[in-house]
Tab-separated table of C-alpha atoms and ligand atoms in Angstrom:
chain	number	residue	atom	x	y	z
R	1	MET	CA	24.558	67.606	66.960
R	2	VAL	CA	28.096	68.242	68.086
R	3	THR	CA	29.874	70.939	66.130
R	4	LYS	CA	33.503	70.490	65.175
R	5	GLU	CA	34.278	73.634	67.194
R	6	ARG	CA	32.773	72.148	70.329
R	7	TYR	CA	34.603	68.869	69.866
R	8	ASP	CA	37.927	70.662	69.348
R	9	LYS	CA	37.391	72.737	72.479
R	10	ILE	CA	36.697	69.598	74.497
R	11	LEU	CA	39.840	67.876	73.241
R	12	ARG	CA	41.903	70.989	73.867
R	13	VAL	CA	40.712	71.077	77.475
R	14	LEU	CA	41.202	67.355	78.049
R	15	LYS	CA	44.764	67.611	76.768
R	16	LYS	CA	45.488	69.992	79.641
R	17	ARG	CA	43.970	67.826	82.365
R	18	GLN	CA	46.551	67.080	85.068
R	19	ARG	CA	46.353	63.435	85.993
R	20	ASP	CA	48.585	63.864	89.038
R	21	LEU	CA	46.960	66.916	90.628
R	22	SER	CA	43.849	66.585	92.719
R	23	VAL	CA	41.866	67.887	95.631
R	24	LEU	CA	40.415	66.162	98.666
R	25	ALA	CA	37.568	68.079	100.314
R	26	GLU	CA	36.968	66.857	103.866
R	27	ASN	CA	33.376	67.452	104.866
R	28	VAL	CA	33.040	70.633	102.891
R	29	HIS	CA	29.291	70.833	103.030
R	30	LYS	CA	28.011	74.150	101.693
R	31	PRO	CA	26.855	73.797	98.095
R	32	HIS	CA	28.230	77.195	97.076
R	33	ASN	CA	31.666	76.304	98.429
R	34	LEU	CA	31.853	72.913	96.747
R	35	SER	CA	30.531	74.433	93.528
R	36	ALA	CA	33.112	77.220	93.501
R	37	MET	CA	35.843	74.655	94.218
R	38	LEU	CA	34.845	72.473	91.254
R	39	ARG	CA	34.794	75.531	89.030
R	40	THR	CA	38.314	76.444	90.156
R	41	CYS	CA	39.517	72.876	89.643
R	42	ASP	CA	38.199	72.885	86.076
R	43	ALA	CA	40.140	76.087	85.369
R	44	VAL	CA	43.345	74.613	86.785
R	45	GLY	CA	42.999	71.384	84.816
R	46	ILE	CA	41.955	69.112	87.669
R	47	GLY	CA	39.654	66.446	86.293
R	48	VAL	CA	38.835	64.531	89.462
R	49	VAL	CA	37.982	65.891	92.902
R	50	HIS	CA	37.707	63.634	95.928
R	51	ALA	CA	35.298	64.287	98.758
R	52	LEU	CA	35.545	62.682	102.140
R	53	ASN	CA	32.078	62.464	103.504
R	54	PRO	CA	31.614	59.865	106.198
R	55	THR	CA	27.964	60.715	106.659
R	56	GLY	CA	27.499	59.417	103.143
R	57	GLY	CA	25.460	62.408	102.030
R	58	VAL	CA	25.572	63.163	98.341
R	59	PRO	CA	27.008	66.647	97.767
R	60	THR	CA	24.827	69.175	96.042
R	61	PHE	CA	25.777	72.063	93.795
R	62	ASN	CA	24.263	75.405	93.127
R	63	GLU	CA	24.283	77.727	90.181
R	64	THR	CA	27.697	79.032	91.325
R	65	SER	CA	29.317	76.004	89.755
R	66	ALA	CA	28.538	77.348	86.275
R	67	SER	CA	27.984	73.640	85.610
R	68	ALA	CA	31.578	72.756	86.549
R	69	HIS	CA	30.218	69.500	88.002
R	70	LYS	CA	29.687	68.407	84.416
R	71	TRP	CA	33.400	68.749	83.686
R	72	VAL	CA	34.955	67.688	86.967
R	73	GLU	CA	34.274	64.254	88.361
R	74	LEU	CA	33.497	64.120	92.056
R	75	ARG	CA	34.337	60.876	93.852
R	76	VAL	CA	32.885	60.529	97.328
R	77	HIS	CA	34.688	58.368	99.891
R	78	GLY	CA	33.442	57.146	103.222
R	79	SER	CA	36.799	57.072	104.977
R	80	LEU	CA	40.234	58.618	104.783
R	81	ALA	CA	41.786	55.204	104.103
R	82	GLU	CA	39.484	54.742	101.129
R	83	ALA	CA	40.321	58.213	99.781
R	84	ARG	CA	44.035	57.604	100.259
R	85	ALA	CA	43.836	54.336	98.347
R	86	ALA	CA	42.011	56.030	95.480
R	87	LEU	CA	44.655	58.773	95.329
R	88	GLY	CA	47.637	56.486	94.968
R	89	GLY	CA	51.192	57.613	95.627
R	90	VAL	CA	50.890	61.379	95.754
R	91	GLN	CA	52.136	63.885	98.307
R	92	LEU	CA	49.155	64.823	100.464
R	93	LEU	CA	49.285	68.511	101.432
R	94	ALA	CA	46.799	69.604	104.079
R	95	ALA	CA	45.758	73.264	103.942
R	96	HIS	CA	45.860	73.487	107.704
R	97	PHE	CA	47.116	75.851	110.414
R	98	SER	CA	49.671	74.090	112.593
R	99	GLY	CA	53.095	74.471	114.089
R	100	ARG	CA	54.593	72.626	111.156
R	101	ALA	CA	52.778	74.493	108.393
R	102	LEU	CA	54.775	75.894	105.462
R	103	ASP	CA	53.942	78.975	103.417
R	104	TYR	CA	51.910	77.622	100.467
R	105	ARG	CA	54.271	79.357	98.039
R	106	GLU	CA	57.243	77.307	99.226
R	107	VAL	CA	55.874	73.956	98.146
R	108	ASP	CA	56.531	72.104	94.876
R	109	TYR	CA	53.211	71.398	93.148
R	110	THR	CA	54.797	69.973	90.006
R	111	ARG	CA	55.192	66.686	91.908
R	112	PRO	CA	52.168	64.361	92.014
R	113	THR	CA	50.020	66.176	94.558
R	114	CYS	CA	46.685	66.149	96.315
R	115	VAL	CA	45.660	69.175	98.374
R	116	LEU	CA	43.307	68.544	101.292
R	117	PHE	CA	40.858	71.201	102.519
R	118	GLY	CA	38.835	71.053	105.716
R	119	ASN	CA	35.313	71.644	106.884
R	120	GLU	CA	33.944	75.211	106.989
R	121	LYS	CA	33.547	75.164	110.752
R	122	HIS	CA	35.933	72.592	112.135
R	123	GLY	CA	38.759	72.657	109.611
R	124	VAL	CA	40.887	69.618	108.822
R	125	SER	CA	40.338	66.649	111.158
R	126	ARG	CA	43.095	65.444	113.448
R	127	GLU	CA	43.221	62.156	111.556
R	128	ALA	CA	43.667	63.845	108.172
R	129	ALA	CA	46.231	66.330	109.510
R	130	ASP	CA	48.277	63.417	110.864
R	131	ALA	CA	48.066	61.557	107.560
R	132	ALA	CA	49.298	64.550	105.519
R	133	ASP	CA	52.874	64.716	104.279
R	134	ALA	CA	52.969	68.465	104.923
R	135	HIS	CA	50.738	71.291	106.102
R	136	ILE	CA	50.480	74.524	104.131
R	137	VAL	CA	49.038	77.952	104.982
R	138	ILE	CA	48.194	81.146	103.175
R	139	PRO	CA	49.581	84.114	105.140
R	140	MET	CA	46.830	86.014	106.966
R	141	LEU	CA	47.697	89.643	107.737
R	142	GLY	CA	44.368	90.735	109.205
R	143	MET	CA	42.019	90.168	112.123
R	144	VAL	CA	40.182	87.155	110.738
R	145	GLN	CA	41.800	83.767	111.371
R	146	SER	CA	40.887	81.882	108.218
R	147	LEU	CA	39.659	82.317	104.663
R	148	ASN	CA	36.535	80.907	103.145
R	149	VAL	CA	37.405	77.345	102.068
R	150	SER	CA	36.703	77.851	98.353
R	151	VAL	CA	38.845	80.979	98.435
R	152	ALA	CA	41.730	79.139	100.144
R	153	ALA	CA	41.461	76.376	97.555
R	154	ALA	CA	41.657	78.859	94.677
R	155	VAL	CA	44.682	80.672	96.047
R	156	ILE	CA	46.611	77.427	96.483
R	157	LEU	CA	45.464	75.814	93.228
R	158	PHE	CA	46.360	78.833	91.094
R	159	GLU	CA	49.832	78.745	92.633
R	160	ALA	CA	49.955	75.111	91.484
R	161	GLN	CA	48.752	76.226	88.045
R	162	ARG	CA	51.481	78.890	87.907
R	163	GLN	CA	54.196	76.387	88.753
R	164	ARG	CA	52.844	73.812	86.309
R	165	LEU	CA	52.519	76.341	83.487
R	166	GLN	CA	56.134	77.329	84.094
R	167	ALA	CA	57.261	73.692	84.131
R	168	GLY	CA	55.459	72.993	80.835
R	169	LEU	CA	53.102	70.457	82.376
R	170	TYR	CA	50.173	71.711	80.302
R	171	ASP	CA	52.084	71.479	77.034
R	172	ALA	CA	51.625	67.768	76.310
R	173	PRO	CA	48.578	65.608	77.123
R	174	GLN	CA	48.794	63.551	80.305
R	175	LEU	CA	45.852	61.336	79.372
R	176	SER	CA	46.338	58.553	76.824
R	177	GLU	CA	44.552	58.721	73.448
R	178	ARG	CA	42.143	56.140	74.763
R	179	GLU	CA	41.386	58.099	77.935
R	180	LEU	CA	40.990	61.355	76.019
R	181	HIS	CA	38.330	59.815	73.840
R	182	ALA	CA	36.571	58.094	76.712
R	183	TRP	CA	36.319	61.420	78.590
R	184	ALA	CA	35.213	63.268	75.446
R	185	PHE	CA	32.525	60.665	74.870
R	186	ARG	CA	31.228	61.012	78.425
R	187	TRP	CA	31.176	64.811	78.133
R	188	LEU	CA	29.352	64.730	74.839
R	189	TYR	CA	26.814	62.057	75.778
R	190	PRO	CA	26.289	62.304	79.536
X	1	MET	CA	37.473	95.016	129.128
X	2	VAL	CA	40.102	95.070	126.430
X	3	THR	CA	43.088	92.870	127.155
X	4	LYS	CA	46.568	94.071	126.297
X	5	GLU	CA	46.901	91.068	124.008
X	6	ARG	CA	43.833	92.099	122.042
X	7	TYR	CA	44.975	95.677	121.763
X	8	ASP	CA	48.438	94.621	120.552
X	9	LYS	CA	46.910	92.335	117.943
X	10	ILE	CA	44.734	95.172	116.660
X	11	LEU	CA	47.679	97.550	116.366
X	12	ARG	CA	49.775	94.882	114.669
X	13	VAL	CA	47.054	94.382	112.064
X	14	LEU	CA	46.458	98.095	111.526
X	15	LYS	CA	50.179	98.610	110.953
X	16	LYS	CA	49.904	96.286	107.958
X	17	ARG	CA	46.878	97.969	106.401
X	18	GLN	CA	47.658	99.083	102.833
X	19	ARG	CA	46.326	102.570	102.302
X	20	ASP	CA	46.896	102.426	98.551
X	21	LEU	CA	45.348	99.041	97.765
X	22	SER	CA	41.623	98.642	97.429
X	23	VAL	CA	38.791	96.822	95.745
X	24	LEU	CA	35.767	98.073	93.855
X	25	ALA	CA	32.922	95.544	93.653
X	26	GLU	CA	30.488	96.442	90.890
X	27	ASN	CA	27.037	95.102	91.671
X	28	VAL	CA	28.321	92.004	93.407
X	29	HIS	CA	25.094	91.053	95.065
X	30	LYS	CA	25.278	87.632	96.675
X	31	PRO	CA	25.928	87.938	100.392
X	32	HIS	CA	28.256	84.938	100.462
X	33	ASN	CA	30.388	86.421	97.699
X	34	LEU	CA	30.674	89.854	99.257
X	35	SER	CA	31.368	88.273	102.631
X	36	ALA	CA	34.145	86.062	101.285
X	37	MET	CA	35.639	89.078	99.498
X	38	LEU	CA	35.754	91.167	102.674
X	39	ARG	CA	37.372	88.266	104.499
X	40	THR	CA	40.038	88.025	101.791
X	41	CYS	CA	40.603	91.784	101.861
X	42	ASP	CA	41.165	91.691	105.612
X	43	ALA	CA	43.803	88.981	105.150
X	44	VAL	CA	45.595	90.980	102.458
X	45	GLY	CA	45.588	94.180	104.523
X	46	ILE	CA	42.882	96.059	102.636
X	47	GLY	CA	41.031	98.272	105.069
X	48	VAL	CA	38.451	99.820	102.773
X	49	VAL	CA	36.355	98.151	100.096
X	50	HIS	CA	34.243	100.145	97.676
X	51	ALA	CA	30.968	98.884	96.297
X	52	LEU	CA	29.252	100.334	93.283
X	53	ASN	CA	25.587	99.797	93.746
X	54	PRO	CA	23.375	102.101	91.732
X	55	THR	CA	20.203	100.503	93.034
X	56	GLY	CA	21.226	101.856	96.411
X	57	GLY	CA	20.607	98.572	98.190
X	58	VAL	CA	22.599	98.053	101.347
X	59	PRO	CA	24.790	94.966	100.989
X	60	THR	CA	24.240	92.156	103.406
X	61	PHE	CA	26.684	89.618	104.781
X	62	ASN	CA	26.375	86.077	105.909
X	63	GLU	CA	28.264	83.982	108.381
X	64	THR	CA	30.898	83.310	105.693
X	65	SER	CA	32.438	86.670	106.439
X	66	ALA	CA	33.685	85.388	109.797
X	67	SER	CA	32.780	88.935	110.821
X	68	ALA	CA	35.237	90.482	108.362
X	69	HIS	CA	32.732	93.312	107.881
X	70	LYS	CA	33.762	94.461	111.348
X	71	TRP	CA	37.371	94.903	110.214
X	72	VAL	CA	36.927	96.083	106.647
X	73	GLU	CA	35.002	99.250	105.922
X	74	LEU	CA	32.560	99.033	103.045
X	75	ARG	CA	31.788	102.291	101.235
X	76	VAL	CA	28.816	102.158	98.882
X	77	HIS	CA	28.727	104.495	95.878
X	78	GLY	CA	25.820	105.265	93.590
X	79	SER	CA	27.868	105.919	90.465
X	80	LEU	CA	31.217	105.099	88.938
X	81	ALA	CA	32.190	108.775	88.973
X	82	GLU	CA	31.534	108.935	92.709
X	83	ALA	CA	33.581	105.766	93.303
X	84	ARG	CA	36.420	107.074	91.157
X	85	ALA	CA	36.507	110.337	93.089
X	86	ALA	CA	36.632	108.459	96.397
X	87	LEU	CA	39.522	106.312	95.139
X	88	GLY	CA	41.793	109.165	94.148
X	89	GLY	CA	44.751	108.736	91.834
X	90	VAL	CA	45.186	104.976	91.682
X	91	GLN	CA	45.533	102.669	88.720
X	92	LEU	CA	42.152	101.022	88.192
X	93	LEU	CA	42.527	97.397	87.088
X	94	ALA	CA	39.363	95.698	85.891
X	95	ALA	CA	39.252	91.911	86.309
X	96	HIS	CA	37.609	91.515	82.949
X	97	PHE	CA	37.871	89.328	79.856
X	98	SER	CA	38.665	91.433	76.810
X	99	GLY	CA	40.964	91.673	73.848
X	100	ARG	CA	43.285	93.929	75.804
X	101	ALA	CA	43.405	91.876	79.014
X	102	LEU	CA	46.788	91.047	80.565
X	103	ASP	CA	47.664	87.977	82.597
X	104	TYR	CA	47.054	89.046	86.219
X	105	ARG	CA	50.572	87.945	87.148
X	106	GLU	CA	52.140	90.482	84.802
X	107	VAL	CA	50.815	93.537	86.567
X	108	ASP	CA	52.560	95.649	89.226
X	109	TYR	CA	50.390	95.769	92.364
X	110	THR	CA	52.967	97.640	94.428
X	111	ARG	CA	51.746	100.842	92.748
X	112	PRO	CA	48.641	102.507	94.207
X	113	THR	CA	45.955	100.173	92.892
X	114	CYS	CA	42.254	99.442	92.934
X	115	VAL	CA	41.000	96.177	91.463
X	116	LEU	CA	37.479	96.171	90.058
X	117	PHE	CA	35.315	93.026	90.001
X	118	GLY	CA	32.044	92.615	88.162
X	119	ASN	CA	28.583	91.274	88.770
X	120	GLU	CA	28.069	87.506	89.143
X	121	LYS	CA	25.939	87.270	86.037
X	122	HIS	CA	26.804	90.199	83.808
X	123	GLY	CA	30.442	90.816	84.675
X	124	VAL	CA	32.043	94.269	84.516
X	125	SER	CA	29.869	96.945	82.876
X	126	ARG	CA	30.914	98.546	79.614
X	127	GLU	CA	31.269	101.894	81.385
X	128	ALA	CA	33.588	100.498	84.057
X	129	ALA	CA	35.636	98.517	81.534
X	130	ASP	CA	36.179	101.692	79.532
X	131	ALA	CA	37.192	103.640	82.626
X	132	ALA	CA	39.810	101.069	83.683
X	133	ASP	CA	43.510	101.686	83.068
X	134	ALA	CA	44.016	97.990	82.268
X	135	HIS	CA	42.110	94.707	82.155
X	136	ILE	CA	43.468	91.607	83.837
X	137	VAL	CA	42.507	87.929	83.606
X	138	ILE	CA	43.281	84.726	85.426
X	139	PRO	CA	44.118	81.992	82.886
X	140	MET	CA	41.275	79.498	82.487
X	141	LEU	CA	42.383	76.077	81.223
X	142	GLY	CA	39.052	74.264	81.454
X	143	MET	CA	35.537	74.210	80.033
X	144	VAL	CA	34.015	76.868	82.278
X	145	GLN	CA	34.437	80.480	81.132
X	146	SER	CA	34.767	82.290	84.431
X	147	LEU	CA	35.483	81.799	88.112
X	148	ASN	CA	33.244	82.646	91.005
X	149	VAL	CA	33.798	86.351	91.714
X	150	SER	CA	35.048	85.900	95.291
X	151	VAL	CA	37.476	83.263	94.036
X	152	ALA	CA	38.772	85.551	91.264
X	153	ALA	CA	39.218	88.337	93.811
X	154	ALA	CA	41.241	86.089	96.115
X	155	VAL	CA	43.547	84.844	93.379
X	156	ILE	CA	44.360	88.391	92.257
X	157	LEU	CA	44.595	89.908	95.734
X	158	PHE	CA	46.972	87.237	97.025
X	159	GLU	CA	49.195	87.937	94.030
X	160	ALA	CA	49.126	91.568	95.172
X	161	GLN	CA	49.955	90.417	98.709
X	162	ARG	CA	52.885	88.362	97.388
X	163	GLN	CA	54.325	91.312	95.495
X	164	ARG	CA	53.809	93.678	98.407
X	165	LEU	CA	55.380	91.281	100.916
X	166	GLN	CA	58.378	91.014	98.613
X	167	ALA	CA	58.594	94.789	98.231
X	168	GLY	CA	58.487	95.274	102.020
X	169	LEU	CA	55.218	97.218	101.923
X	170	TYR	CA	53.948	95.506	105.065
X	171	ASP	CA	57.094	96.283	107.046
X	172	ALA	CA	56.292	99.858	108.078
X	173	PRO	CA	52.868	101.329	108.930
X	174	GLN	CA	51.147	103.241	106.142
X	175	LEU	CA	48.621	104.850	108.465
X	176	SER	CA	49.703	107.803	110.620
X	177	GLU	CA	49.807	107.444	114.424
X	178	ARG	CA	46.593	109.417	114.547
X	179	GLU	CA	44.832	107.193	112.021
X	180	LEU	CA	46.060	104.029	113.726
X	181	HIS	CA	44.505	105.113	116.968
X	182	ALA	CA	41.288	106.301	115.364
X	183	TRP	CA	40.839	102.906	113.679
X	184	ALA	CA	41.753	101.042	116.859
X	185	PHE	CA	39.195	103.067	118.778
X	186	ARG	CA	36.462	102.290	116.251
X	187	TRP	CA	37.311	98.591	116.331
X	188	LEU	CA	37.300	98.474	120.107
X	189	TYR	CA	34.146	100.524	120.625
X	190	PRO	CA	31.960	99.982	117.561
S	1	SAM	C1	37.038	78.207	107.274
S	1	SAM	S1	38.442	77.215	107.328
S	1	SAM	C2	38.311	76.311	108.863
S	1	SAM	C3	38.478	77.159	110.050
S	1	SAM	C4	38.631	76.347	111.318
S	1	SAM	N1	38.082	77.107	112.397
S	1	SAM	C5	40.110	76.023	111.576
S	1	SAM	O1	40.677	76.631	112.495
S	1	SAM	O2	40.683	75.194	110.929
S	1	SAM	C6	38.066	75.899	106.202
S	1	SAM	C7	39.264	75.355	105.484
S	1	SAM	O3	39.768	76.328	104.581
S	1	SAM	C8	41.163	76.174	104.425
S	1	SAM	N2	41.790	77.458	104.790
S	1	SAM	C9	41.182	78.598	105.185
S	1	SAM	N3	42.062	79.581	105.371
S	1	SAM	C10	43.279	79.059	105.090
S	1	SAM	C11	44.611	79.594	105.080
S	1	SAM	N4	44.866	80.868	105.399
S	1	SAM	N5	45.613	78.761	104.727
S	1	SAM	C12	45.364	77.480	104.376
S	1	SAM	N6	44.136	76.934	104.364
S	1	SAM	C13	43.106	77.717	104.710
S	1	SAM	C14	41.587	75.028	105.329
S	1	SAM	O4	41.645	73.826	104.588
S	1	SAM	C15	40.446	74.977	106.341
S	1	SAM	O5	40.306	73.699	106.902
S	2	SAM	C1	31.180	85.176	87.253
S	2	SAM	S1	32.157	86.428	86.606
S	2	SAM	C2	31.138	87.196	85.364
S	2	SAM	C3	30.894	86.349	84.198
S	2	SAM	C4	30.255	87.109	83.049
S	2	SAM	N1	29.431	86.188	82.323
S	2	SAM	C5	31.332	87.701	82.125
S	2	SAM	O1	31.504	87.171	81.030
S	2	SAM	O2	31.999	88.665	82.513
S	2	SAM	C6	32.102	87.691	87.837
S	2	SAM	C7	33.361	88.505	87.931
S	2	SAM	O3	34.415	87.699	88.442
S	2	SAM	C8	35.649	88.135	87.916
S	2	SAM	N2	36.281	86.980	87.231
S	2	SAM	C9	35.789	85.728	87.110
S	2	SAM	N3	36.654	84.933	86.463
S	2	SAM	C10	37.737	85.683	86.174
S	2	SAM	C11	38.982	85.427	85.524
S	2	SAM	N4	39.300	84.216	85.052
S	2	SAM	N5	39.843	86.469	85.395
S	2	SAM	C12	39.537	87.691	85.881
S	2	SAM	N6	38.390	87.978	86.520
S	2	SAM	C13	37.496	86.991	86.656
S	2	SAM	C14	35.363	89.291	86.982
S	2	SAM	O4	35.530	90.502	87.664
S	2	SAM	C15	33.896	89.059	86.633
S	2	SAM	O5	33.250	90.255	86.286
């Protein structure tokens, strides 16, 4: 039995989903990191997360996700080319330390955007860094060189949320009536 | 052997440490969460983190910390009163869902501030919520009710970093010459 309250909540959430904002996780392999990232994506209105996982392993989640994997679709790709094709014509921003990296607060996330995050140990691959339209970094003022990947994702994605709230991008649905109901159906009857 | 480069880096970091910004973690018990929080604090210039842990357990870290526990001092308190006394006269902001919660972006973090985060499962205790000067929340636009605690901490603390960068609070050292050298000594010869 689905209550009217539950159904309304689901529609309210789906009407805020941002079709043109997504994440590409490159070989992020710890379940608690991937779980926390999906949970953040849900809160920012990201409905689809892409994972690049050439080893073909199926990602696992832990209780940290608070079941976010039910609400955020994870699409696993075997190559960067495949992920790029699935993303379509968006700006690809790599969260990556490099000589050409911009402060993450200087970038316009109201444009169609995918943010790429790298592996816990090795960071973003050379291939993915080269393919990105820009590199972005969160300023580090301490001794440690990098943040935990799920933390970096949250900091950048809530900046995107801030900009998109300000631009009114959550005010009108981005999904069509048809898509809204297809998603609602899948959420209600998984 | 300490190279000059290493020593200069250490002094540079210590000169950005914010004496009047801190974190109080209430019963945050998963090592990967506490570790990620310390790593974030280091990057934001927080030198001391307080943990409220009535069970008296000593917190543990995992590799996620990237050894941030070497650079951020963790002080464990057995009661809220003890933690409050150690904090001194700062505004205590509880990251906590409540009727009186403000959007975290509306708060002034350039004032002497401690941000309190709650337990993974049970959130902020009633006692701590009552003791806080204000409650703050990160807007959630999805199905899941809350973020991972280390993620919530990062989102709020990088907003504090943004405000403090803008206000010039990282431009001049907040620690005295004496304190700078005492910290440097402890970091070099732990
Ligand atoms: C733990 S870091 C990887 C560290 C790796 N040793 C390196 O140098 O790239 C994992 C991922 O988190 C993201 N990340 C961590 N800290 C970041 C920061 N300050 N700015 C932007 N992205 C960051 C990046 O996507 C990075 O690839
Ligand atoms: C997983 S949450 C606790 C959830 C708990 N069921 C509750 O309702 O409070 C752990 C801690 O993360 C912080 N937190 C999580 N999401 C937050 C948000 N959207 N705004 C502010 N703080 C948040 C709070 O400090 C919270 O106590």
